[in-house]
Amino acid sequence: MRTDPATAADPCCAEYRAGLSRRGFLAGLGAAALGGVAVSVFGDAVRQVAYADTTADTTPESTAGNVLVVLSLRGAIDGLGVVVPHGDSAYAGARPTIAVPTSRLLAADSMFGLHPGLAPLLPWWRSGQFAAVQAVGLPMPNRSHFSAMEEIEEADPTEAVRRGWVNRMIGMDATSSPTEAVHLTSAMPPTLVSGPAPTLAADRLSDIALVGANPLFDTDASWRARRRQGLQTVWNGAGGTLGDAGRQALTITEVLAQAAATAYQPQNGATYPTDWPATDLAAALKDTAQLIRADVGTEVVSIDFGSWDYHADYGTVDSGNMAGMVGALGDSIAAFLTDLGSDLDRVTVLTISEFGRRLGENGAHGLDHGWGNMMLLLGAGVNGGRYHGTWPGLTDPASPYVDDDLAVTTDYRDVIGEVLAKRFPDRSLASVFPGHQQASIGVMS
């Protein structure tokens, strides 16, 4: 049973709820800040490329066709409830009503097992294309949602300006196109993709179109051509950053509008879920498959899914908030992987969340902010069918940072860095993650 959002009580903490409202406000403010004419002409596309650095790098092109999908599980997912440490004696006793019983776990070994909501992903676990890393996160605890998000997505303690690690990564190759990194599910780009290298952000792929010349709504082809030609005449003579952005927006909206104008048909018998809470994630992943097949040079797709901030009403293994969300996650990713078919050979998916939850169930049958978490990896290059990382145990009196938390034994940058080293070997990890010494985990083959 999945809780209806119209009737469910809000289980989120005040900070996360306020931050969601702030993001919505800033998204609207971002449109206004570029000026009414620019926004009415280009819609969301110009919002993301207006301040782009269009100077091409001279580093070699990355491995042709490889794509990284970064799935951000906003609100701090309970990693102990997804990759369940049933073999640790402290787990079940600390969660009298919300623990996942050992008998219900999937792909279980002597220590870990997967939440049954991930059952649709078992074929990829068995084929060695799905792995999990446990006890992963920031090197020091940070229990503020938005501070931790910024820290994880910037991944550079020396950076004086807001720039995400994805933006640094795509800024290293010889191309300079906003389609290299695309954020879906919101027109407000997260820190992850923000920075001088041009990127795109939109709620849906179909939103990245020239207003007044979108083939989905403006059916007169002659009018669309005249409108585009008129705008090209205006912007071809414009100088400066805004002029560069205008010309890029015209080019990108033409490329992506053509891709989005054709009704996308999933392949290989894939069926994307349409029921809440999977609706937005499934739509974004379906758009991602379409974007990958459009072959417009996309290297990274960023998607937000959540909230996972269940301080109350977490639910049980069969019903409630957590069960519904994990089921939506499993169903949506399985549809995406099925849809890709042989194209999965060039696509790697990883999940990340700002921090984990505490071990102990609270009085509201939820979980408060913690530290260590898990990451899931699926697709190309993954050393799957196994659990990675060093398990610290759920009680570590030697650590001054553990207070009913899972300790972090694997820096999240080591996981991402290993993916980049294998799938984008021309990128400098020292530049993507400045000041970090990469450690080997073995999660990629």
Tab-separated table of C-alpha atoms in Angstrom:
chain	number	residue	atom	x	y	z
A	1	MET	CA	0.000	0.000	0.000
A	2	ARG	CA	1.360	3.410	-1.012
A	3	THR	CA	0.316	6.496	0.866
A	4	ASP	CA	-1.735	9.072	-1.054
A	5	PRO	CA	0.075	12.445	-1.009
A	6	ALA	CA	-3.201	14.306	-0.731
A	7	THR	CA	-4.013	12.760	2.623
A	8	ALA	CA	-0.603	11.928	4.073
A	9	ALA	CA	0.803	13.842	7.022
A	10	ASP	CA	4.040	15.689	6.291
A	11	PRO	CA	6.895	13.588	7.757
A	12	CYS	CA	9.664	16.023	6.733
A	13	CYS	CA	11.695	18.198	9.031
A	14	ALA	CA	11.177	21.972	8.951
A	15	GLU	CA	14.545	22.637	7.311
A	16	TYR	CA	13.876	20.364	4.339
A	17	ARG	CA	10.298	21.619	3.892
A	18	ALA	CA	11.452	25.253	3.980
A	19	GLY	CA	14.244	24.481	1.539
A	20	LEU	CA	11.834	22.970	-0.983
A	21	SER	CA	9.783	26.153	-0.867
A	22	ARG	CA	12.975	28.194	-1.256
A	23	ARG	CA	14.001	26.199	-4.328
A	24	GLY	CA	10.634	26.838	-5.931
A	25	PHE	CA	10.901	30.551	-5.196
A	26	LEU	CA	14.437	30.749	-6.567
A	27	ALA	CA	13.400	28.962	-9.742
A	28	GLY	CA	10.838	31.674	-10.397
A	29	LEU	CA	13.297	34.385	-9.394
A	30	GLY	CA	15.876	32.976	-11.803
A	31	ALA	CA	13.461	33.450	-14.699
A	32	ALA	CA	12.722	37.035	-13.726
A	33	ALA	CA	16.395	37.863	-13.244
A	34	LEU	CA	17.191	37.292	-16.916
A	35	GLY	CA	14.626	39.803	-18.082
A	36	GLY	CA	11.142	39.410	-19.501
A	37	VAL	CA	12.141	39.468	-23.168
A	38	ALA	CA	14.820	36.777	-22.894
A	39	VAL	CA	12.584	34.456	-20.908
A	40	SER	CA	9.567	34.921	-23.166
A	41	VAL	CA	11.742	34.168	-26.200
A	42	PHE	CA	13.758	31.212	-24.954
A	43	GLY	CA	11.891	29.845	-21.968
A	44	ASP	CA	13.920	27.622	-19.647
A	45	ALA	CA	16.760	26.935	-22.068
A	46	VAL	CA	18.331	30.373	-21.919
A	47	ARG	CA	18.036	30.394	-18.164
A	48	GLN	CA	20.769	27.782	-17.939
A	49	VAL	CA	23.091	28.911	-20.737
A	50	ALA	CA	22.977	32.663	-20.301
A	51	TYR	CA	26.076	32.739	-18.146
A	52	ALA	CA	27.886	29.862	-19.829
A	53	ASP	CA	31.584	29.953	-20.657
A	54	THR	CA	31.664	29.017	-24.348
A	55	THR	CA	35.457	28.771	-24.577
A	56	ALA	CA	36.287	25.220	-25.672
A	57	ASP	CA	38.833	23.198	-23.749
A	58	THR	CA	41.765	21.561	-25.505
A	59	THR	CA	41.704	18.273	-23.606
A	60	PRO	CA	40.856	15.138	-25.606
A	61	GLU	CA	37.255	14.084	-26.121
A	62	SER	CA	35.922	11.617	-23.573
A	63	THR	CA	35.189	7.998	-24.280
A	64	ALA	CA	32.646	8.211	-27.075
A	65	GLY	CA	29.035	7.726	-26.095
A	66	ASN	CA	29.418	6.936	-22.384
A	67	VAL	CA	26.746	8.450	-20.136
A	68	LEU	CA	26.552	8.833	-16.362
A	69	VAL	CA	23.117	9.180	-14.743
A	70	VAL	CA	23.317	10.727	-11.259
A	71	LEU	CA	20.167	10.057	-9.258
A	72	SER	CA	20.042	12.322	-6.190
A	73	LEU	CA	17.792	10.902	-3.470
A	74	ARG	CA	16.816	14.186	-1.841
A	75	GLY	CA	15.914	14.378	1.817
A	76	ALA	CA	18.425	11.798	3.082
A	77	ILE	CA	17.356	8.251	2.303
A	78	ASP	CA	17.638	5.625	5.029
A	79	GLY	CA	20.470	3.537	3.607
A	80	LEU	CA	20.107	1.022	6.440
A	81	GLY	CA	16.571	0.356	5.221
A	82	VAL	CA	17.601	-0.194	1.603
A	83	VAL	CA	20.864	-2.132	1.953
A	84	VAL	CA	19.892	-3.794	5.203
A	85	PRO	CA	22.641	-4.978	7.629
A	86	HIS	CA	20.585	-7.886	8.949
A	87	GLY	CA	23.777	-9.639	10.080
A	88	ASP	CA	24.557	-6.888	12.587
A	89	SER	CA	22.854	-7.770	15.867
A	90	ALA	CA	22.136	-4.111	16.664
A	91	TYR	CA	19.908	-3.529	13.623
A	92	ALA	CA	16.606	-5.279	14.381
A	93	GLY	CA	16.506	-4.369	18.065
A	94	ALA	CA	16.930	-0.666	17.336
A	95	ARG	CA	13.941	-0.676	14.979
A	96	PRO	CA	11.102	-2.532	16.693
A	97	THR	CA	8.376	-1.605	14.164
A	98	ILE	CA	10.193	-0.506	11.006
A	99	ALA	CA	13.019	-3.045	10.563
A	100	VAL	CA	12.999	-5.169	7.406
A	101	PRO	CA	12.842	-8.839	8.502
A	102	THR	CA	15.689	-11.026	7.342
A	103	SER	CA	13.209	-13.421	5.754
A	104	ARG	CA	12.036	-10.677	3.389
A	105	LEU	CA	15.420	-9.541	2.122
A	106	LEU	CA	16.600	-10.064	-1.429
A	107	ALA	CA	20.107	-11.028	-2.614
A	108	ALA	CA	21.079	-11.604	1.000
A	109	ASP	CA	24.480	-12.696	2.209
A	110	SER	CA	25.553	-13.158	5.818
A	111	MET	CA	25.554	-9.398	6.496
A	112	PHE	CA	23.441	-7.524	3.929
A	113	GLY	CA	20.279	-7.852	1.909
A	114	LEU	CA	18.173	-5.598	-0.300
A	115	HIS	CA	14.760	-4.148	0.529
A	116	PRO	CA	12.067	-6.215	-1.257
A	117	GLY	CA	10.914	-3.070	-3.072
A	118	LEU	CA	14.007	-3.462	-5.264
A	119	ALA	CA	12.803	-6.837	-6.594
A	120	PRO	CA	12.457	-5.500	-10.179
A	121	LEU	CA	16.240	-4.880	-10.185
A	122	LEU	CA	17.228	-8.446	-9.276
A	123	PRO	CA	17.916	-9.482	-12.901
A	124	TRP	CA	20.725	-6.917	-13.058
A	125	TRP	CA	22.087	-8.020	-9.673
A	126	ARG	CA	22.227	-11.591	-10.933
A	127	SER	CA	23.887	-10.550	-14.195
A	128	GLY	CA	26.553	-8.582	-12.321
A	129	GLN	CA	25.328	-5.121	-13.385
A	130	PHE	CA	23.983	-3.948	-10.009
A	131	ALA	CA	26.045	-3.359	-6.877
A	132	ALA	CA	25.753	-1.536	-3.553
A	133	VAL	CA	28.276	0.317	-1.415
A	134	GLN	CA	27.519	0.590	2.301
A	135	ALA	CA	28.879	2.986	4.961
A	136	VAL	CA	29.598	5.725	2.424
A	137	GLY	CA	29.288	9.507	2.723
A	138	LEU	CA	30.994	12.735	3.706
A	139	PRO	CA	34.265	12.430	5.636
A	140	MET	CA	32.755	14.398	8.543
A	141	PRO	CA	29.112	14.480	9.691
A	142	ASN	CA	26.886	17.258	8.375
A	143	ARG	CA	23.237	16.870	9.373
A	144	SER	CA	21.919	19.988	7.620
A	145	HIS	CA	20.128	18.969	4.427
A	146	PHE	CA	21.139	21.910	2.296
A	147	SER	CA	24.607	22.407	3.699
A	148	ALA	CA	25.353	18.712	3.131
A	149	MET	CA	23.896	18.841	-0.398
A	150	GLU	CA	26.138	21.771	-1.256
A	151	GLU	CA	29.167	20.039	0.250
A	152	ILE	CA	28.579	16.801	-1.651
A	153	GLU	CA	27.791	18.465	-4.959
A	154	GLU	CA	30.604	21.017	-4.894
A	155	ALA	CA	33.071	18.346	-3.717
A	156	ASP	CA	35.794	20.949	-3.390
A	157	PRO	CA	36.511	22.530	0.007
A	158	THR	CA	38.906	25.022	-1.652
A	159	GLU	CA	36.377	26.412	-4.142
A	160	ALA	CA	35.457	30.062	-3.555
A	161	VAL	CA	32.573	30.068	-6.060
A	162	ARG	CA	29.632	27.755	-6.573
A	163	ARG	CA	30.682	25.031	-9.015
A	164	GLY	CA	29.657	21.388	-8.982
A	165	TRP	CA	31.852	18.394	-9.687
A	166	VAL	CA	29.814	17.522	-12.798
A	167	ASN	CA	30.449	21.014	-14.151
A	168	ARG	CA	34.182	20.591	-13.590
A	169	MET	CA	34.063	17.184	-15.256
A	170	ILE	CA	32.327	18.300	-18.466
A	171	GLY	CA	34.541	21.390	-18.627
A	172	MET	CA	37.591	19.234	-19.346
A	173	ASP	CA	36.771	18.017	-22.836
A	174	ALA	CA	37.052	19.663	-26.244
A	175	THR	CA	33.356	20.468	-26.643
A	176	SER	CA	31.334	23.226	-25.057
A	177	SER	CA	27.679	22.362	-25.485
A	178	PRO	CA	24.914	22.679	-22.869
A	179	THR	CA	23.710	19.195	-23.836
A	180	GLU	CA	26.802	17.632	-22.223
A	181	ALA	CA	25.118	17.822	-18.793
A	182	VAL	CA	21.343	17.944	-18.491
A	183	HIS	CA	19.390	18.198	-15.235
A	184	LEU	CA	15.820	16.876	-15.362
A	185	THR	CA	12.947	17.218	-12.847
A	186	SER	CA	13.501	20.955	-12.247
A	187	ALA	CA	14.370	24.079	-14.241
A	188	MET	CA	16.447	25.213	-11.266
A	189	PRO	CA	19.868	23.556	-11.664
A	190	PRO	CA	21.395	22.055	-8.515
A	191	THR	CA	24.956	22.821	-7.426
A	192	LEU	CA	25.995	19.524	-9.024
A	193	VAL	CA	25.822	20.956	-12.556
A	194	SER	CA	26.276	24.663	-11.800
A	195	GLY	CA	29.355	26.557	-12.932
A	196	PRO	CA	31.018	28.143	-15.961
A	197	ALA	CA	30.635	25.161	-18.312
A	198	PRO	CA	27.243	25.384	-20.071
A	199	THR	CA	24.495	23.017	-18.943
A	200	LEU	CA	20.737	22.646	-19.306
A	201	ALA	CA	17.998	22.188	-16.718
A	202	ALA	CA	14.301	21.554	-17.257
A	203	ASP	CA	11.426	19.728	-15.663
A	204	ARG	CA	10.874	17.676	-18.815
A	205	LEU	CA	12.778	17.260	-22.059
A	206	SER	CA	9.843	18.762	-23.961
A	207	ASP	CA	10.234	22.003	-21.952
A	208	ILE	CA	13.569	22.762	-23.653
A	209	ALA	CA	12.087	24.444	-26.699
A	210	LEU	CA	11.818	27.846	-28.339
A	211	VAL	CA	8.648	29.505	-27.112
A	212	GLY	CA	6.396	30.203	-30.069
A	213	ALA	CA	8.209	27.684	-32.243
A	214	ASN	CA	7.721	24.438	-30.355
A	215	PRO	CA	6.525	21.717	-32.751
A	216	LEU	CA	4.598	20.109	-29.888
A	217	PHE	CA	2.262	23.132	-29.691
A	218	ASP	CA	2.945	25.372	-32.691
A	219	THR	CA	1.863	23.282	-35.644
A	220	ASP	CA	2.455	25.857	-38.407
A	221	ALA	CA	5.905	24.916	-39.725
A	222	SER	CA	6.144	28.098	-41.808
A	223	TRP	CA	5.513	30.241	-38.722
A	224	ARG	CA	8.090	28.300	-36.705
A	225	ALA	CA	10.698	28.833	-39.404
A	226	ARG	CA	9.985	32.588	-39.671
A	227	ARG	CA	10.110	33.036	-35.912
A	228	ARG	CA	13.398	31.194	-35.613
A	229	GLN	CA	14.897	33.069	-38.565
A	230	GLY	CA	13.870	36.406	-37.076
A	231	LEU	CA	15.462	35.576	-33.747
A	232	GLN	CA	18.630	34.364	-35.436
A	233	THR	CA	18.879	37.693	-37.261
A	234	VAL	CA	18.560	39.570	-33.972
A	235	TRP	CA	20.948	37.435	-31.920
A	236	ASN	CA	23.617	36.826	-34.559
A	237	GLY	CA	24.728	40.418	-34.130
A	238	ALA	CA	24.552	40.495	-30.340
A	239	GLY	CA	27.806	40.521	-28.417
A	240	GLY	CA	28.866	39.514	-24.924
A	241	THR	CA	27.724	36.660	-22.723
A	242	LEU	CA	24.019	37.178	-23.385
A	243	GLY	CA	24.615	37.133	-27.131
A	244	ASP	CA	26.552	33.871	-26.852
A	245	ALA	CA	23.751	32.446	-24.743
A	246	GLY	CA	21.101	33.525	-27.229
A	247	ARG	CA	22.845	31.827	-30.113
A	248	GLN	CA	23.431	28.662	-28.097
A	249	ALA	CA	19.801	28.615	-26.971
A	250	LEU	CA	18.606	28.835	-30.578
A	251	THR	CA	20.827	25.925	-31.569
A	252	ILE	CA	20.048	23.735	-28.571
A	253	THR	CA	16.294	24.307	-28.647
A	254	GLU	CA	16.250	23.336	-32.311
A	255	VAL	CA	18.155	20.102	-31.658
A	256	LEU	CA	16.180	19.056	-28.588
A	257	ALA	CA	12.785	20.224	-29.867
A	258	GLN	CA	13.204	17.883	-32.830
A	259	ALA	CA	14.010	15.018	-30.467
A	260	ALA	CA	11.127	15.775	-28.109
A	261	ALA	CA	8.598	16.403	-30.897
A	262	THR	CA	8.477	12.708	-31.711
A	263	ALA	CA	6.394	10.694	-29.276
A	264	TYR	CA	8.931	8.444	-27.573
A	265	GLN	CA	8.173	4.744	-27.557
A	266	PRO	CA	10.076	2.720	-24.935
A	267	GLN	CA	11.841	-0.319	-26.341
A	268	ASN	CA	12.387	-3.933	-25.308
A	269	GLY	CA	8.946	-4.200	-23.711
A	270	ALA	CA	9.725	-1.572	-21.057
A	271	THR	CA	6.755	-0.094	-19.200
A	272	TYR	CA	7.397	2.979	-17.070
A	273	PRO	CA	5.214	3.284	-13.949
A	274	THR	CA	2.638	6.065	-14.002
A	275	ASP	CA	1.329	5.941	-10.420
A	276	TRP	CA	2.544	8.157	-7.580
A	277	PRO	CA	5.168	8.212	-6.113
A	278	ALA	CA	6.984	6.929	-9.208
A	279	THR	CA	5.438	9.458	-11.609
A	280	ASP	CA	8.160	12.120	-11.757
A	281	LEU	CA	11.129	9.763	-11.565
A	282	ALA	CA	9.734	7.479	-14.256
A	283	ALA	CA	9.031	10.435	-16.548
A	284	ALA	CA	12.555	11.789	-16.039
A	285	LEU	CA	14.165	8.416	-16.734
A	286	LYS	CA	12.019	7.968	-19.828
A	287	ASP	CA	13.207	11.393	-21.023
A	288	THR	CA	16.761	10.313	-20.225
A	289	ALA	CA	16.464	7.252	-22.441
A	290	GLN	CA	15.118	9.454	-25.218
A	291	LEU	CA	17.947	11.949	-24.726
A	292	ILE	CA	20.585	9.204	-24.837
A	293	ARG	CA	19.142	7.815	-28.057
A	294	ALA	CA	18.963	11.307	-29.589
A	295	ASP	CA	22.786	11.222	-29.555
A	296	VAL	CA	23.276	14.945	-28.903
A	297	GLY	CA	26.519	14.543	-26.950
A	298	THR	CA	25.065	14.149	-23.454
A	299	GLU	CA	27.590	12.799	-20.942
A	300	VAL	CA	25.791	13.353	-17.630
A	301	VAL	CA	22.106	13.407	-16.731
A	302	SER	CA	21.170	14.579	-13.244
A	303	ILE	CA	17.793	13.670	-11.726
A	304	ASP	CA	16.300	14.505	-8.330
A	305	PHE	CA	13.945	12.077	-6.565
A	306	GLY	CA	12.507	12.597	-3.112
A	307	SER	CA	11.780	13.589	-0.353
A	308	TRP	CA	13.079	10.718	1.758
A	309	ASP	CA	12.987	12.767	4.979
A	310	TYR	CA	10.922	10.446	7.180
A	311	HIS	CA	11.199	11.692	10.726
A	312	ALA	CA	7.724	10.227	11.240
A	313	ASP	CA	5.450	7.630	9.659
A	314	TYR	CA	8.255	5.674	8.007
A	315	GLY	CA	5.999	2.643	7.664
A	316	THR	CA	6.693	-1.068	7.513
A	317	VAL	CA	8.285	-3.321	4.942
A	318	ASP	CA	4.925	-3.694	3.172
A	319	SER	CA	3.233	-0.319	3.513
A	320	GLY	CA	3.795	3.341	4.203
A	321	ASN	CA	6.140	6.034	2.979
A	322	MET	CA	9.429	4.132	2.784
A	323	ALA	CA	7.978	1.034	1.139
A	324	GLY	CA	6.187	3.148	-1.456
A	325	MET	CA	9.280	5.165	-2.321
A	326	VAL	CA	11.630	2.180	-2.527
A	327	GLY	CA	9.118	0.407	-4.751
A	328	ALA	CA	8.904	3.466	-6.998
A	329	LEU	CA	12.691	3.596	-7.191
A	330	GLY	CA	12.943	-0.060	-8.150
A	331	ASP	CA	10.121	0.025	-10.694
A	332	SER	CA	11.391	3.187	-12.414
A	333	ILE	CA	15.041	2.173	-12.685
A	334	ALA	CA	14.063	-1.309	-13.918
A	335	ALA	CA	11.934	0.223	-16.687
A	336	PHE	CA	14.834	2.487	-17.674
A	337	LEU	CA	17.387	-0.327	-17.804
A	338	THR	CA	14.998	-2.513	-19.787
A	339	ASP	CA	14.280	0.325	-22.205
A	340	LEU	CA	17.991	0.919	-22.847
A	341	GLY	CA	18.628	-2.681	-23.845
A	342	SER	CA	22.039	-2.878	-25.539
A	343	ASP	CA	22.539	0.863	-24.963
A	344	LEU	CA	23.057	0.006	-21.283
A	345	ASP	CA	26.582	-0.986	-22.326
A	346	ARG	CA	27.432	2.728	-22.319
A	347	VAL	CA	25.265	3.977	-19.432
A	348	THR	CA	26.085	3.873	-15.709
A	349	VAL	CA	23.595	4.882	-13.013
A	350	LEU	CA	24.581	5.879	-9.492
A	351	THR	CA	22.519	7.087	-6.542
A	352	ILE	CA	23.615	9.578	-3.927
A	353	SER	CA	22.002	11.247	-0.907
A	354	GLU	CA	23.187	14.005	1.402
A	355	PHE	CA	23.450	11.792	4.520
A	356	GLY	CA	21.870	8.734	6.074
A	357	ARG	CA	19.510	8.245	9.012
A	358	ARG	CA	20.180	7.223	12.591
A	359	LEU	CA	20.009	3.606	13.585
A	360	GLY	CA	17.338	3.933	16.243
A	361	GLU	CA	13.637	4.323	15.496
A	362	ASN	CA	12.251	7.447	17.191
A	363	GLY	CA	8.981	7.908	19.085
A	364	ALA	CA	7.145	8.965	15.915
A	365	HIS	CA	8.121	5.711	14.172
A	366	GLY	CA	10.599	7.521	11.970
A	367	LEU	CA	14.317	8.189	11.805
A	368	ASP	CA	16.308	11.346	12.479
A	369	HIS	CA	19.314	12.697	10.602
A	370	GLY	CA	22.421	10.524	10.658
A	371	TRP	CA	25.740	10.210	8.862
A	372	GLY	CA	26.719	7.120	6.846
A	373	ASN	CA	24.607	5.924	3.934
A	374	MET	CA	24.613	3.616	0.922
A	375	MET	CA	25.044	4.130	-2.816
A	376	LEU	CA	23.618	1.968	-5.604
A	377	LEU	CA	25.361	1.510	-8.957
A	378	LEU	CA	23.858	-0.082	-12.043
A	379	GLY	CA	24.804	-0.609	-15.650
A	380	ALA	CA	27.997	-0.357	-17.649
A	381	GLY	CA	31.255	-1.254	-15.940
A	382	VAL	CA	29.718	-2.105	-12.560
A	383	ASN	CA	31.290	-4.954	-10.592
A	384	GLY	CA	27.888	-6.157	-9.514
A	385	GLY	CA	26.097	-8.906	-7.689
A	386	ARG	CA	27.869	-7.976	-4.456
A	387	TYR	CA	28.138	-5.481	-1.603
A	388	HIS	CA	31.179	-3.209	-1.452
A	389	GLY	CA	32.750	-1.109	1.279
A	390	THR	CA	34.063	-1.715	4.788
A	391	TRP	CA	31.408	-2.412	7.394
A	392	PRO	CA	32.194	-0.549	10.649
A	393	GLY	CA	29.462	-2.122	12.753
A	394	LEU	CA	26.532	-0.190	14.139
A	395	THR	CA	28.241	0.664	17.412
A	396	ASP	CA	31.751	2.063	17.404
A	397	PRO	CA	32.707	3.592	20.755
A	398	ALA	CA	36.140	4.461	19.362
A	399	SER	CA	34.666	7.024	16.959
A	400	PRO	CA	33.908	10.479	18.405
A	401	TYR	CA	31.519	11.208	15.523
A	402	VAL	CA	29.136	8.274	15.915
A	403	ASP	CA	26.016	9.011	17.955
A	404	ASP	CA	23.516	6.316	16.953
A	405	ASP	CA	24.817	6.811	13.407
A	406	LEU	CA	26.380	4.536	10.853
A	407	ALA	CA	30.037	5.577	10.599
A	408	VAL	CA	31.455	6.452	7.185
A	409	THR	CA	34.307	4.200	6.043
A	410	THR	CA	34.169	5.066	2.315
A	411	ASP	CA	34.337	8.625	1.024
A	412	TYR	CA	31.595	9.167	-1.559
A	413	ARG	CA	34.187	10.756	-3.875
A	414	ASP	CA	35.990	7.417	-4.061
A	415	VAL	CA	32.858	5.792	-5.474
A	416	ILE	CA	32.223	8.508	-8.046
A	417	GLY	CA	35.920	8.773	-8.843
A	418	GLU	CA	36.124	5.078	-9.634
A	419	VAL	CA	33.176	5.425	-12.021
A	420	LEU	CA	34.802	8.383	-13.772
A	421	ALA	CA	38.199	6.666	-13.971
A	422	LYS	CA	36.665	3.656	-15.755
A	423	ARG	CA	34.022	5.339	-17.911
A	424	PHE	CA	35.647	8.737	-18.601
A	425	PRO	CA	39.361	7.958	-18.324
A	426	ASP	CA	40.487	11.196	-19.979
A	427	ARG	CA	39.152	13.294	-17.063
A	428	SER	CA	41.541	14.311	-14.297
A	429	LEU	CA	40.209	13.141	-10.932
A	430	ALA	CA	42.528	15.637	-9.244
A	431	SER	CA	40.620	18.398	-11.058
A	432	VAL	CA	37.156	16.941	-10.526
A	433	PHE	CA	37.811	16.398	-6.787
A	434	PRO	CA	40.573	18.855	-5.808
A	435	GLY	CA	42.534	17.929	-2.717
A	436	HIS	CA	41.131	14.406	-2.532
A	437	GLN	CA	43.359	11.335	-2.662
A	438	GLN	CA	41.465	8.652	-4.547
A	439	ALA	CA	41.138	5.249	-2.876
A	440	SER	CA	40.223	2.030	-4.691
A	441	ILE	CA	36.939	0.309	-3.817
A	442	GLY	CA	36.527	-2.297	-6.545
A	443	VAL	CA	32.965	-1.341	-7.407
A	444	MET	CA	33.875	-0.867	-11.077
A	445	SER	CA	35.495	-3.465	-13.308
